[in-house]
Short mmCIF file of C-alpha atoms in Angstrom, two decimals:
data_model
loop_
_atom_site.label_atom_id
_atom_site.label_comp_id
_atom_site.label_asym_id
_atom_site.label_seq_id
_atom_site.Cartn_x
_atom_site.Cartn_y
_atom_site.Cartn_z
CA MET A 1 75.40 212.30 182.22
CA GLN A 2 72.03 212.71 180.50
CA GLU A 3 71.59 211.07 176.99
CA ASP A 4 70.64 213.28 174.04
CA PRO A 5 67.05 212.42 172.78
CA ARG A 6 68.33 212.70 169.19
CA ASP A 7 70.73 209.78 169.93
CA ILE A 8 67.85 207.66 171.02
CA ASP A 9 65.79 208.44 167.95
CA LYS A 10 68.78 207.58 165.78
CA LEU A 11 69.23 204.22 167.51
CA LEU A 12 65.42 203.32 167.02
CA GLU A 13 65.65 204.28 163.40
CA ASP A 14 68.78 201.96 162.87
CA VAL A 15 66.86 199.09 164.65
CA SER A 16 63.72 199.70 162.40
CA LEU A 17 65.88 199.72 159.29
CA THR A 18 67.66 196.50 160.33
CA LEU A 19 64.26 194.78 160.89
CA GLN A 20 63.01 195.85 157.60
CA GLN A 21 66.13 194.55 155.89
CA CYS A 22 65.67 191.18 157.68
CA GLN A 23 62.03 190.93 156.67
CA THR A 24 62.41 192.11 153.05
CA PRO A 25 64.50 189.77 150.96
CA THR A 26 67.24 191.28 148.84
CA LYS A 27 67.93 190.32 145.20
CA THR A 28 70.91 188.24 146.41
CA SER A 29 68.87 186.41 149.16
CA SER A 30 65.84 185.77 146.99
CA ALA A 31 67.97 184.06 144.48
CA SER A 32 68.95 181.38 147.09
CA ILE A 33 65.29 180.62 148.09
CA PRO A 34 64.03 177.56 146.11
CA LEU A 35 61.09 178.13 143.98
CA GLU A 36 58.00 175.98 144.38
CA PRO A 37 57.87 173.23 141.64
CA PRO A 38 54.96 173.13 139.28
CA SER A 39 51.71 171.48 140.54
CA ASP A 40 51.96 168.72 137.91
CA GLN A 41 55.43 167.73 139.18
CA ILE A 42 54.16 167.64 142.71
CA GLN A 43 51.25 165.55 141.65
CA ALA A 44 53.54 163.14 139.83
CA ALA A 45 55.72 162.84 142.96
CA ILE A 46 52.72 162.04 145.00
CA ASP A 47 51.42 159.46 142.56
CA GLN A 48 54.92 157.86 142.42
CA LEU A 49 54.95 157.82 146.23
CA LYS A 50 51.63 156.10 146.37
CA ASP A 51 52.73 153.72 143.67
CA HIS A 52 55.86 152.85 145.89
CA LEU A 53 53.70 152.40 148.95
CA GLN A 54 51.47 150.07 147.34
CA LYS A 55 54.40 147.71 146.65
CA PRO A 56 55.95 145.34 149.23
CA VAL A 57 58.41 147.27 151.39
CA GLY A 58 61.22 144.84 150.55
CA LEU A 59 60.54 145.05 146.85
CA VAL A 60 61.16 148.85 147.01
CA LEU A 61 63.87 149.22 149.61
CA LEU A 62 65.97 146.29 148.33
CA ASP A 63 66.10 147.87 144.95
CA ALA A 64 68.80 150.57 144.49
CA THR A 65 66.88 152.32 141.70
CA LEU A 66 63.61 152.27 143.51
CA VAL A 67 65.19 153.64 146.72
CA GLY A 68 66.72 156.45 144.65
CA GLN A 69 63.38 157.36 143.33
CA PHE A 70 61.83 157.09 146.89
CA ARG A 71 64.54 159.46 148.25
CA ARG A 72 63.96 162.03 145.55
CA VAL A 73 60.24 161.98 145.98
CA ALA A 74 60.41 162.17 149.74
CA ARG A 75 62.92 165.13 149.47
CA LEU A 76 60.61 166.96 147.13
CA LEU A 77 57.38 166.45 149.26
CA THR A 78 59.01 167.13 152.63
CA THR A 79 60.35 170.42 151.56
CA GLN A 80 57.02 171.64 150.28
CA SER A 81 54.87 172.70 153.17
CA SER A 82 51.75 172.96 151.26
CA VAL A 83 51.67 169.37 149.94
CA LEU A 84 51.62 167.41 153.11
CA SER A 85 50.35 168.02 156.53
CA GLU A 86 52.91 168.72 159.32
CA GLY A 87 52.44 165.18 160.69
CA GLY A 88 52.78 163.70 157.17
CA ARG A 89 56.01 165.58 156.56
CA ALA A 90 57.39 164.54 160.01
CA LEU A 91 56.47 160.86 159.45
CA LEU A 92 57.97 160.93 155.95
CA GLY A 93 61.15 162.68 157.17
CA LEU A 94 61.58 160.34 160.07
CA PHE A 95 61.24 157.28 157.68
CA VAL A 96 63.80 158.85 155.25
CA GLN A 97 66.09 159.59 158.21
CA ASN A 98 65.99 155.95 159.40
CA LEU A 99 66.06 154.50 155.72
CA GLY A 100 69.62 153.21 156.08
CA SER A 101 68.90 151.14 159.20
CA THR A 102 65.57 150.07 157.72
CA ILE A 103 67.26 148.84 154.63
CA SER A 104 69.89 147.09 156.69
CA ASN A 105 67.06 145.32 158.65
CA LEU A 106 65.52 144.23 155.45
CA GLN A 107 68.78 142.93 154.06
CA ALA A 108 69.46 140.98 157.30
CA ALA A 109 65.89 139.64 157.16
CA GLN A 110 66.34 138.60 153.52
CA GLU A 111 69.65 136.78 154.35
CA LYS A 112 67.95 134.99 157.30
CA ARG A 113 65.10 134.02 155.06
CA SER A 114 67.41 132.79 152.38
CA ARG A 115 69.33 130.72 155.02
CA ALA A 116 66.00 129.58 156.44
CA THR A 117 64.86 128.58 152.87
CA SER A 118 68.09 126.81 152.19
CA GLN A 119 67.82 125.03 155.61
CA GLU A 120 64.16 123.98 154.97
CA ALA A 121 65.21 122.75 151.41
CA ASP A 122 68.07 120.76 153.06
CA HIS A 123 65.73 119.43 155.66
CA LYS A 124 63.15 118.40 153.05
CA HIS A 125 65.99 116.73 151.09
CA ARG A 126 67.04 114.94 154.12
CA VAL A 127 63.42 113.94 155.04
CA SER A 128 62.92 112.70 151.44
CA LYS A 129 66.22 110.61 151.65
CA LEU A 130 65.07 109.24 155.07
CA GLN A 131 61.62 108.36 153.49
CA ALA A 132 63.22 106.72 150.56
CA HIS A 133 65.62 104.73 152.90
CA GLN A 134 62.60 103.82 155.00
CA LEU A 135 60.77 102.40 151.92
CA ASP A 136 63.89 100.71 150.90
CA LEU A 137 64.14 99.09 154.49
CA GLN A 138 60.53 98.23 154.29
CA ALA A 139 60.98 96.55 150.99
CA LYS A 140 63.96 94.62 152.28
CA ALA A 141 62.09 93.63 155.44
CA SER A 142 59.25 92.32 153.31
CA LYS A 143 61.66 90.47 151.13
CA LEU A 144 63.39 88.95 154.24
CA ARG A 145 60.03 87.90 155.66
CA SER A 146 59.24 86.15 152.41
CA ILE A 147 62.69 84.55 152.55
CA ASP A 148 62.11 83.45 156.02
CA GLN A 149 58.73 81.94 155.12
CA LYS A 150 60.41 80.08 152.26
CA VAL A 151 63.13 78.83 154.74
CA LYS A 152 60.52 77.79 157.22
CA SER A 153 58.72 75.89 154.44
CA LEU A 154 62.07 74.34 153.29
CA GLU A 155 62.76 73.36 156.75
CA ALA A 156 59.39 71.68 157.09
CA GLU A 157 60.11 69.88 153.79
CA LEU A 158 63.39 68.93 154.97
CA GLN A 159 62.07 67.49 158.18
CA LEU A 160 59.50 65.59 156.03
CA TRP A 161 62.41 64.31 153.97
CA LYS A 162 64.44 63.32 157.02
CA SER A 163 61.37 61.48 158.40
CA LYS A 164 61.10 59.73 154.88
CA ARG A 165 64.74 59.07 154.91
CA THR A 166 64.59 57.50 158.51
CA GLN A 167 61.64 55.38 157.13
CA LYS A 168 63.60 54.33 154.13
CA CYS A 169 66.73 53.62 156.26
CA LEU A 170 64.50 51.36 158.40
CA GLU A 171 63.12 49.60 155.40
CA LEU A 172 66.65 49.36 154.07
CA GLN A 173 67.78 47.73 157.22
CA THR A 174 64.80 45.32 157.06
CA VAL A 175 65.65 44.54 153.37
CA HIS A 176 69.33 44.05 154.38
CA ALA A 177 68.24 41.63 157.09
CA GLU A 178 66.10 39.88 154.67
CA SER A 179 68.93 39.90 152.05
CA GLN A 180 71.25 38.41 154.72
CA GLY A 181 68.73 35.53 155.15
CA LEU A 182 68.47 35.33 151.46
CA VAL A 183 72.11 35.02 151.08
CA GLN A 184 72.20 32.42 153.68
CA GLY A 185 69.46 30.53 151.87
CA VAL A 186 71.31 30.87 148.55
CA GLU A 187 74.36 29.49 150.28
CA LEU A 188 72.37 26.62 151.67
CA ILE A 189 70.95 25.96 148.20
CA SER A 190 74.38 26.18 146.77
CA ARG A 191 75.66 23.71 149.37
CA ALA A 192 72.62 21.45 148.75
CA GLU A 193 73.41 21.51 144.89
CA GLN A 194 77.06 20.77 145.67
CA ASP A 195 75.93 17.87 147.95
CA SER A 196 73.59 16.77 145.31
CA GLN A 197 76.25 16.82 142.71
CA THR A 198 78.62 15.02 145.01
CA LEU A 199 76.01 12.47 145.74
CA GLN A 200 75.18 12.11 142.01
CA SER A 201 78.90 11.63 141.38
CA GLU A 202 79.06 9.03 144.12
CA ILE A 203 76.05 7.38 142.86
CA ALA A 204 77.40 7.33 139.29
CA ASN A 205 80.75 5.79 140.65
CA LEU A 206 78.79 3.25 142.60
CA GLU A 207 76.75 2.45 139.62
CA MET A 208 79.72 2.30 137.37
CA LEU A 209 81.18 -0.74 138.88
CA PRO A 210 78.08 -2.97 138.47
CA LEU A 211 77.48 -1.67 134.98
CA MET A 212 81.06 -2.53 134.04
CA GLY A 213 80.81 -5.89 135.58
CA TRP A 214 77.45 -6.46 134.09
CA ALA A 215 78.79 -5.44 130.68
CA GLY A 216 81.77 -7.70 131.12
CA LEU A 217 79.37 -10.58 131.92
CA PHE A 218 77.34 -9.72 128.97
CA ALA A 219 80.28 -9.72 126.74
CA ALA A 220 81.60 -12.98 128.00
CA PHE A 221 78.50 -14.91 127.74
CA LYS A 222 77.30 -13.34 124.46
CA GLU A 223 78.82 -16.19 122.39
CA LEU A 224 77.30 -19.02 124.35
#
């Protein structure tokens, strides 16, 4: 069955009309297309992005307020094809896409840095305590050395006193021996004195009889 040429023309006309409707936005569709923001707003967004990029990444991405500002600026700039190059939009979009994991990495790094700082502070505290303990031990060791020197000096002095004591003991023994001789001499003198007294008594007794006899004779012959 042969197709009617009028049917083909009608089909082409319908396709052309459909293409025109797709290329020409209607009032309803044009209302949904976002309008390009003013140039001053775009420039302010660019300045704010530059300001963020000049700051340390941790300072920006670990601050919820600054992260919100960064997201809004990035969203604005990536949706405007005339602002950034295709590579710039792709790079910024990729960074925003991975922003969550980037922030998580920064938070993990901050926690580890905090632990490292705490460990370092604890290590310094321990080292400080060890150094103080070492100084204390050195002071005690110095004091013990001084005491040891004093003990040695006292031991030497004690040995000297022992030597003197031994010498004095020998002298005392000599004096004791001499005193024993002196005692014996005193005893001899005492005995000699006693013997002398006894002798004197005997002499007196012996002389008494002649004296008494002589006195009797004197008395008897006194009247002659």
